[in-house]
Structure formats: C-alpha cells, structure tokens
CSV table of C-alpha atoms and ligand atoms in Angstrom, one decimal:
chain,number,residue,atom,x,y,z
T,1,MET,CA,0.0,0.0,0.0
T,2,ASN,CA,1.4,3.5,-0.9
T,3,ALA,CA,1.3,6.2,1.6
T,4,TYR,CA,-0.7,8.3,-0.9
T,5,PRO,CA,-2.7,6.4,-3.5
T,6,ILE,CA,-3.6,9.8,-4.9
T,7,GLU,CA,-0.7,12.2,-5.4
T,8,ILE,CA,-0.8,15.5,-7.5
T,9,SER,CA,2.5,17.5,-7.6
T,10,GLN,CA,3.1,20.7,-9.2
T,11,LEU,CA,0.3,20.3,-11.6
T,12,SER,CA,-0.1,23.0,-14.2
T,13,LYS,CA,-2.6,23.1,-17.1
T,14,ASP,CA,-2.8,25.5,-19.9
T,15,PHE,CA,-5.8,25.8,-22.4
T,16,GLY,CA,-4.2,27.7,-25.3
T,17,LYS,CA,-2.6,30.6,-23.8
T,18,THR,CA,-4.7,30.6,-20.7
T,19,ARG,CA,-3.3,29.0,-17.6
T,20,VAL,CA,-6.2,27.3,-15.5
T,21,LEU,CA,-4.1,25.3,-13.1
T,22,ASN,CA,-0.9,26.6,-11.4
T,23,ASN,CA,1.3,24.3,-9.4
T,24,VAL,CA,-1.5,22.4,-7.8
T,25,ASN,CA,-0.3,19.9,-5.0
T,26,LEU,CA,-2.8,17.5,-3.4
T,27,THR,CA,-2.5,14.1,-1.8
T,28,VAL,CA,-5.2,11.8,-0.5
T,29,ALA,CA,-4.3,9.0,1.9
T,30,HIS,CA,-6.1,5.5,2.4
T,31,GLY,CA,-8.9,5.7,4.8
T,32,THR,CA,-9.4,9.5,4.3
T,33,VAL,CA,-11.8,11.8,2.5
T,34,HIS,CA,-10.2,15.0,0.9
T,35,GLY,CA,-12.6,17.7,0.3
T,36,PHE,CA,-11.9,19.8,-2.8
T,37,LEU,CA,-13.5,23.2,-2.7
T,38,GLY,CA,-13.6,26.2,-4.9
T,39,PRO,CA,-15.8,28.6,-6.8
T,40,ASN,CA,-17.1,28.0,-10.2
T,41,GLY,CA,-14.3,27.8,-12.7
T,42,ALA,CA,-11.6,27.5,-10.1
T,43,GLY,CA,-10.1,24.4,-11.7
T,44,LYS,CA,-11.5,21.4,-9.6
T,45,SER,CA,-12.8,19.4,-12.6
T,46,THR,CA,-9.6,20.2,-14.7
T,47,THR,CA,-7.6,18.9,-11.8
T,48,ILE,CA,-9.6,15.6,-11.6
T,49,ARG,CA,-9.6,15.1,-15.4
T,50,CYS,CA,-5.8,15.4,-15.4
T,51,LEU,CA,-5.6,13.1,-12.5
T,52,LEU,CA,-7.6,10.4,-14.2
T,53,GLY,CA,-5.6,10.8,-17.5
T,54,LEU,CA,-8.7,12.2,-19.4
T,55,ILE,CA,-6.6,15.3,-20.4
T,56,HIS,CA,-3.0,15.9,-20.4
T,57,PRO,CA,-1.3,18.1,-17.9
T,58,THR,CA,1.0,20.9,-19.2
T,59,THR,CA,3.5,20.1,-16.4
T,60,GLY,CA,3.5,18.3,-13.2
T,61,THR,CA,3.4,14.7,-11.7
T,62,LEU,CA,0.2,12.7,-11.3
T,63,ARG,CA,0.2,9.3,-9.5
T,64,ILE,CA,-2.6,6.8,-8.7
T,65,ASN,CA,-1.3,4.0,-6.7
T,66,ASN,CA,2.1,4.8,-8.0
T,67,THR,CA,1.0,4.6,-11.6
T,68,ASP,CA,1.3,7.6,-14.0
T,69,PRO,CA,-2.2,8.0,-15.5
T,70,THR,CA,-0.8,10.0,-18.5
T,71,LYS,CA,1.0,6.8,-19.6
T,72,THR,CA,-1.2,3.9,-18.4
T,73,THR,CA,-4.9,3.4,-18.3
T,74,ILE,CA,-6.1,3.5,-14.8
T,75,HIS,CA,-8.5,0.7,-13.7
T,76,ASN,CA,-8.5,0.8,-10.0
T,77,VAL,CA,-10.4,4.1,-9.6
T,78,ALA,CA,-14.1,4.7,-9.5
T,79,TYR,CA,-15.0,8.1,-10.9
T,80,VAL,CA,-18.3,9.9,-10.6
T,81,PRO,CA,-18.6,13.1,-12.7
T,82,GLY,CA,-21.1,15.8,-12.0
T,83,ASP,CA,-22.7,15.7,-15.4
T,84,VAL,CA,-23.8,12.1,-16.1
T,85,GLU,CA,-24.5,11.0,-19.6
T,86,LEU,CA,-25.6,7.4,-19.8
T,87,PHE,CA,-27.0,5.0,-22.5
T,88,PRO,CA,-30.7,6.1,-22.8
T,89,ASN,CA,-32.0,2.8,-24.0
T,90,LEU,CA,-30.5,0.6,-21.5
T,91,THR,CA,-32.0,-0.1,-18.0
T,92,GLY,CA,-30.3,1.0,-14.8
T,93,ASN,CA,-29.3,-2.7,-14.3
T,94,GLN,CA,-27.8,-3.0,-17.8
T,95,VAL,CA,-25.8,0.2,-17.3
T,96,LEU,CA,-24.4,-1.2,-14.0
T,97,ASP,CA,-23.4,-4.4,-15.8
T,98,THR,CA,-21.8,-2.4,-18.6
T,99,LEU,CA,-19.9,-0.2,-16.2
T,100,ALA,CA,-18.8,-3.2,-14.1
T,101,LYS,CA,-17.5,-4.9,-17.3
T,102,LEU,CA,-15.3,-2.0,-18.1
T,103,ARG,CA,-13.2,-2.9,-15.1
T,104,PRO,CA,-10.8,-5.9,-14.7
T,105,THR,CA,-12.5,-7.2,-11.7
T,106,SER,CA,-16.4,-7.3,-11.5
T,107,ASP,CA,-18.3,-5.3,-9.0
T,108,ASN,CA,-19.4,-6.6,-5.6
T,109,LYS,CA,-22.9,-7.9,-6.5
T,110,LYS,CA,-24.1,-8.0,-2.8
T,111,LYS,CA,-23.0,-4.4,-2.3
T,112,ARG,CA,-24.6,-3.4,-5.6
T,113,ALA,CA,-28.0,-4.9,-4.5
T,114,GLU,CA,-27.5,-3.3,-1.1
T,115,TYR,CA,-26.9,0.2,-2.5
T,116,ILE,CA,-29.7,0.0,-5.0
T,117,GLU,CA,-32.0,-0.5,-2.1
T,118,ARG,CA,-30.4,2.2,0.0
T,119,PHE,CA,-30.5,4.8,-2.8
T,120,LYS,CA,-34.1,3.7,-3.7
T,121,LEU,CA,-33.4,3.2,-7.4
T,122,ASP,CA,-35.7,1.1,-9.6
T,123,PRO,CA,-33.0,-0.5,-11.8
T,124,THR,CA,-35.5,-2.2,-14.1
T,125,LYS,CA,-36.4,1.2,-15.8
T,126,LYS,CA,-34.7,2.6,-18.9
T,127,ILE,CA,-32.2,5.3,-18.3
T,128,ARG,CA,-34.2,7.7,-20.5
T,129,THR,CA,-37.0,7.6,-18.1
T,130,TYR,CA,-34.8,8.6,-15.1
T,131,SER,CA,-34.5,12.0,-13.6
T,132,LYS,CA,-31.1,13.7,-13.2
T,133,GLY,CA,-31.0,12.5,-9.6
T,134,ASN,CA,-31.8,8.9,-10.6
T,135,ARG,CA,-29.0,8.9,-13.3
T,136,GLN,CA,-26.7,10.2,-10.6
T,137,LYS,CA,-27.6,7.4,-8.4
T,138,VAL,CA,-26.6,4.8,-11.1
T,139,MET,CA,-23.2,6.3,-11.2
T,140,LEU,CA,-22.9,6.4,-7.4
T,141,ILE,CA,-24.0,2.7,-7.0
T,142,ALA,CA,-21.5,1.7,-9.8
T,143,ALA,CA,-18.7,3.6,-8.0
T,144,PHE,CA,-19.5,2.4,-4.5
T,145,ALA,CA,-20.0,-1.2,-5.5
T,146,ALA,CA,-16.8,-1.4,-7.7
T,147,ASN,CA,-13.9,-3.4,-6.2
T,148,VAL,CA,-11.6,-0.5,-6.0
T,149,ASP,CA,-10.1,1.5,-3.1
T,150,ILE,CA,-9.8,4.9,-4.8
T,151,LEU,CA,-13.0,7.0,-5.3
T,152,VAL,CA,-13.0,10.3,-7.3
T,153,LEU,CA,-16.2,12.1,-6.9
T,154,ASP,CA,-16.7,15.4,-8.8
T,155,GLU,CA,-19.8,17.1,-7.4
T,156,PRO,CA,-21.5,13.9,-6.9
T,157,THR,CA,-24.6,14.9,-5.2
T,158,SER,CA,-26.0,17.4,-7.5
T,159,GLY,CA,-29.6,16.4,-8.1
T,160,LEU,CA,-30.0,14.3,-5.1
T,161,ASP,CA,-32.7,15.0,-2.6
T,162,PRO,CA,-31.8,15.5,1.2
T,163,LEU,CA,-32.6,12.0,2.2
T,164,ILE,CA,-30.6,10.5,-0.5
T,165,GLU,CA,-27.8,12.9,0.2
T,166,GLN,CA,-27.7,11.6,3.7
T,167,THR,CA,-27.4,8.0,2.3
T,168,PHE,CA,-24.5,9.2,0.1
T,169,ILE,CA,-22.9,10.6,3.3
T,170,ASN,CA,-23.3,7.4,5.2
T,171,ILE,CA,-22.0,5.3,2.4
T,172,VAL,CA,-18.9,7.6,1.9
T,173,ARG,CA,-18.2,7.1,5.6
T,174,GLU,CA,-18.4,3.3,5.3
T,175,ARG,CA,-16.1,3.2,2.3
T,176,ARG,CA,-13.6,5.5,4.0
T,177,ASN,CA,-13.7,3.3,7.0
T,178,GLU,CA,-13.0,0.3,4.8
T,179,GLY,CA,-9.8,2.1,3.8
T,180,ALA,CA,-10.7,3.8,0.6
T,181,ALA,CA,-9.0,7.0,-0.5
T,182,ILE,CA,-11.7,9.5,-1.5
T,183,LEU,CA,-11.4,12.8,-3.4
T,184,LEU,CA,-14.6,14.7,-3.1
T,185,SER,CA,-15.2,17.9,-5.1
T,186,SER,CA,-18.3,19.5,-3.8
T,187,HIS,CA,-20.3,22.8,-3.7
T,188,ILE,CA,-22.1,21.6,-0.6
T,189,LEU,CA,-20.1,22.9,2.2
T,190,SER,CA,-22.1,21.1,4.9
T,191,GLU,CA,-21.3,17.8,3.3
T,192,VAL,CA,-17.6,18.4,3.0
T,193,GLN,CA,-17.5,19.6,6.6
T,194,GLU,CA,-19.3,16.3,7.7
T,195,LEU,CA,-17.1,14.0,5.5
T,196,ALA,CA,-13.7,15.5,4.9
T,197,ASP,CA,-10.6,14.7,6.9
T,198,ASP,CA,-8.6,17.2,4.8
T,199,ILE,CA,-9.6,20.1,2.7
T,200,SER,CA,-8.0,22.0,-0.2
T,201,ILE,CA,-9.5,25.2,-1.5
T,202,ILE,CA,-8.6,26.2,-5.0
T,203,ARG,CA,-9.0,29.7,-6.5
T,204,ASN,CA,-8.2,30.7,-10.0
T,205,GLY,CA,-6.3,27.5,-10.5
T,206,THR,CA,-4.1,27.9,-7.4
T,207,ILE,CA,-4.5,26.0,-4.0
T,208,VAL,CA,-4.9,28.8,-1.5
T,209,GLU,CA,-5.6,26.8,1.7
T,210,SER,CA,-4.9,23.2,2.6
T,211,GLY,CA,-5.0,21.1,5.7
T,212,SER,CA,-7.4,19.4,8.1
T,213,LEU,CA,-10.4,21.3,9.3
T,214,LYS,CA,-8.6,21.6,12.6
T,215,GLN,CA,-5.4,23.1,10.8
T,216,LEU,CA,-7.7,25.5,9.0
T,217,ALA,CA,-9.0,26.8,12.3
T,218,HIS,CA,-6.7,29.8,12.0
T,219,ILE,CA,-8.8,31.1,9.0
T,220,ARG,CA,-12.2,29.9,10.4
T,221,GLY,CA,-12.5,32.4,13.2
T,222,VAL,CA,-15.4,32.3,15.6
T,223,ARG,CA,-18.9,33.5,15.3
T,224,ILE,CA,-20.0,35.7,18.2
T,225,ARG,CA,-23.6,36.3,18.9
T,226,ALA,CA,-25.1,38.4,21.5
T,227,THR,CA,-28.3,40.4,22.3
T,228,ASN,CA,-28.6,44.0,23.2
T,229,PRO,CA,-26.8,45.2,21.3
T,230,ASP,CA,-27.9,42.9,18.4
T,231,TYR,CA,-24.8,41.4,17.3
T,232,ASP,CA,-24.0,38.6,14.9
T,233,HIS,CA,-20.4,38.5,13.9
T,234,ILE,CA,-17.7,36.5,12.3
T,235,HIS,CA,-14.5,37.7,14.0
T,236,GLU,CA,-10.8,36.9,13.9
T,237,GLN,CA,-9.8,34.7,16.8
T,238,ASP,CA,-7.2,37.3,18.2
T,239,SER,CA,-9.8,39.9,18.9
T,240,VAL,CA,-12.3,37.9,20.7
T,241,ASN,CA,-11.4,39.2,24.1
T,242,PRO,CA,-11.6,42.9,23.2
T,243,THR,CA,-14.9,42.2,21.4
T,244,LEU,CA,-16.3,40.5,24.6
T,245,GLN,CA,-15.2,43.3,26.7
T,246,HIS,CA,-16.8,45.8,24.3
T,247,LEU,CA,-20.1,43.8,24.3
T,248,ILE,CA,-19.9,43.5,28.2
T,249,ASP,CA,-19.3,47.3,28.5
T,250,GLN,CA,-22.5,47.8,26.3
T,251,GLY,CA,-24.6,45.6,28.6
T,252,ALA,CA,-25.0,42.7,26.1
T,253,SER,CA,-26.4,39.4,27.3
T,254,ASN,CA,-26.7,35.8,25.9
T,255,ILE,CA,-23.2,36.1,24.4
T,256,THR,CA,-22.3,32.8,22.4
T,257,ILE,CA,-19.1,32.0,20.9
T,258,THR,CA,-19.0,29.1,18.3
T,259,PRO,CA,-16.3,28.0,15.8
T,260,ALA,CA,-17.3,29.3,12.3
T,261,SER,CA,-18.6,26.6,10.0
T,262,LEU,CA,-16.7,25.8,6.9
T,263,GLU,CA,-19.4,27.5,5.1
T,264,GLU,CA,-18.9,30.7,6.9
T,265,LEU,CA,-15.1,30.3,6.3
T,266,PHE,CA,-15.7,29.8,2.6
T,267,LEU,CA,-18.0,32.8,2.3
T,268,GLU,CA,-15.7,35.0,4.5
T,269,PHE,CA,-12.8,33.8,2.4
T,270,TYR,CA,-14.3,34.8,-0.9
T,271,GLN,CA,-16.7,37.6,0.0
T,272,ASP,CA,-14.6,40.3,-1.3
T,273,GLY,CA,-13.3,38.2,-4.2
T,274,GLN,CA,-9.8,38.7,-2.9
T,275,GLY,CA,-9.5,35.6,-0.7
T,276,ASN,CA,-9.8,37.5,2.7
T,277,GLN,CA,-7.1,35.4,4.2
T,278,GLY,CA,-6.6,35.1,7.9
T,279,GLY,CA,-10.2,36.0,8.6
T,280,GLN,CA,-8.9,39.5,9.1
T,281,GLY,CA,-12.0,41.1,7.7
T,282,GLN,CA,-15.4,40.9,9.6
T,283,THR,CA,-18.7,39.8,8.4
T,284,HIS,CA,-21.3,42.1,10.2
T,285,GLY,CA,-24.7,41.6,11.4
T,286,ASN,CA,-27.5,40.5,8.9
T,287,GLN,CA,-25.0,40.1,6.1
T,288,GLY,CA,-23.2,37.3,8.0
T,289,GLN,CA,-26.5,35.8,9.1
T,290,GLN,CA,-27.8,35.7,5.6
T,291,GLN,CA,-24.6,34.2,4.2
T,292,GLY,CA,-24.5,31.6,7.0
T,293,GLY,CA,-27.9,30.5,5.9
T,294,ALA,CA,-26.9,29.6,2.4
T,295,SER,CA,-26.2,25.9,1.9
T,296,ARG,CA,-24.3,26.0,-1.4
T,297,ALA,CA,-21.2,27.9,-2.5
O,1,ATP,N1,-11.5,22.3,-22.6
O,1,ATP,C1,-11.4,23.5,-22.1
O,1,ATP,N2,-10.9,24.5,-22.9
O,1,ATP,C2,-10.8,25.8,-22.4
O,1,ATP,N3,-10.9,26.1,-21.2
O,1,ATP,C3,-11.4,25.3,-20.3
O,1,ATP,C4,-11.6,23.8,-20.8
O,1,ATP,N4,-12.1,23.2,-19.6
O,1,ATP,C5,-12.1,24.0,-18.6
O,1,ATP,N5,-11.7,25.2,-19.0
O,1,ATP,C6,-11.6,26.4,-18.2
O,1,ATP,O1,-10.8,26.0,-17.0
O,1,ATP,C7,-11.2,26.8,-16.0
O,1,ATP,C8,-11.4,25.7,-14.8
O,1,ATP,O2,-12.5,25.0,-15.1
O,1,ATP,P1,-13.1,23.7,-14.3
O,1,ATP,O3,-14.2,23.1,-15.0
O,1,ATP,O4,-11.8,23.0,-13.8
O,1,ATP,O5,-13.6,24.5,-13.0
O,1,ATP,P2,-14.4,24.0,-11.7
O,1,ATP,O6,-13.7,24.4,-10.5
O,1,ATP,O7,-14.6,22.4,-11.8
O,1,ATP,O8,-15.8,24.7,-11.8
O,1,ATP,P3,-17.3,24.3,-11.5
O,1,ATP,O9,-17.3,24.3,-9.9
O,1,ATP,O10,-18.1,25.4,-12.1
O,1,ATP,O11,-17.6,23.0,-12.0
O,1,ATP,C9,-12.4,27.6,-16.3
O,1,ATP,O12,-12.1,28.8,-16.6
O,1,ATP,C10,-12.8,26.9,-17.6
O,1,ATP,O13,-13.6,27.8,-18.4
C-alpha cells in the first residue's frame, strides 16, 4: 500500500494561452476523504480530469497507486462526474453491468444490491425515463460497488434530494472506514464539513488553503452572537477578548461563541473576491447571518 494512493504534484494546465491550473499539489491517503472546494471555474474538474488521465497536464506529476495516468490506463479508480450521460435505451441494471465490465474485476454484487435498495433506485427502468438524480444514483452505485479502493467524486450529489444525500454521506463514511481514499469535489459545504478529513481550497487554479479542518481553524475564526446590542459577527480569533469586553461594556447578554462553520469560512474567504485570508475582515450583522444560511457555494 502506498502512503498516498492519490498524488498530484506541481500540476499546471494551460488551455491555449490561458493557464487554468498553477502548481497544484494535493494528496489523498487511504482511509481518508479529501474535500476539494472552490468557486465555479476555479479548476476542480480540470484537476480531476488530469488526475484520471482524461486530459494531459502541461507540467507536473500525477500518480494513482504509484501509476502515471498519463502513460497507463487507470482501472483501479471509480469516478463519478457531476454531469452524467448514460446510454438512454439501457435499463439501470444493464448500465451497472456495462460499467462493471469496463473494469478488470467485477463489482461486488451483494453491495450493488444493497446500494440499489439504500438509494431507492428502480434499476429495471430505462435510463431515458430517469430524472437527473436517478442517473446520478446509477453512477454512485456503480462507483461504491466497484472493487476499488480509490474514489474520485466530482460534485457527486448534484440532483439528489436531502434524504438520498444523507445516504450518500453514510456510504462515503463506510467506504472511508474500509480504507478507501476518496477525493470529493463539492459545492455543498455542509457535506464537506461532515465528511472531509482534509480540505483543499482552490481559487483561480491555485490552491490557496490546504489542511485538516482543525489546521484550517486559523482562518475559520469564531462566530460571536449577543443580544442588546444585536450582534451577529464572524470575527478573527485574536480579537475575541476585546470584542467580548466591548459587548459587556455595552450591557450585552446571551453572548455565545462558536467556531465558524466551513460555510462561513468559505464565504468569508471569498466575500470580497480577494481571498480574505486570515479572517482579518469581519462579516457584520445581517449580512453574516444571511450568508451563513446559504447551503451552497
Ligand atoms: N476544454 C477547455 N478549454 C478551455 N478552457 C477550459 C476547458 N475546460 C475548462 N476550461 C476552463 O478552465 C477553468 C477551470 O474549469 P473547471 O471546470 O476545472 O472549474 P471547476 O472548479 O470544476 O468549476 P465548477 O465548480 O463550475 O464545475 C475555467 O475557466 C474553464 O472555463
């Protein structure tokens, strides 16, 4: 077993004269989920497509289980893209059979049946009759039931309802606990916060933050809430004490301090479009509250 079944090192990619990835480094260990976050067009899918050998990098090194995907076809990875195009005239079962046959080893039939049940999919229907969410379920079942220990999931829950999204979260946890290395690109920050052991944030093709949620605490800051005066504030960690003193001096009550969620971090980080690093800025009052209520980046 390699230390890192997924290794991306100094990856750059140009489309024509435009550089869309710039020295991207990212690793995923066995038994971990790596959350890959970034705004639209930041370079997540391009990174993943390079990693899987679907497009050629301009420079950099890519390894999947120590194999170079630019030179060798990679079989031991299950990939779920965000936009699923499937054979419209086949049934769900026939597509699952076809996808399983593309791998050197067949999928786990017991797990396949279990996941069909858990995702509440009717696999006897033709793909053309499926909704977007049901097509997504087919890809997820195929990936989770595959006999592989590397999963690359690119915005995999788009189109799933909240109950099925929870099923997805549960199964990702199970596969992680079985030792799979999972790269999860997602716009759903609560999902990443629940699942990810490590996180990388990409912006304009460059990784701007990387580490465990705990390590990212320095940019997460805290949320301070108080009544009288009405206060709802994301604040940098270092100025908590002066802020509290100020609130107490003003006669505030019901003061609560909680770690900012990943969602708050992400919004704080991008709110001015500059990557407001270090949580040095402040998100004030209702603005922070409204932003905190959004569930997607
Ligand atoms: N084949 C291509 N030719 C030219 N430019 C491309 C091509 N594919 C992607 N790009 C550009 O590369 C940049 C990164 O795109 P990418 O799809 O990787 O972003 P993303 O982070 O996955 O975005 P989203 O969250 O919207 O899916 C974008 O500016 C996009 O327009």
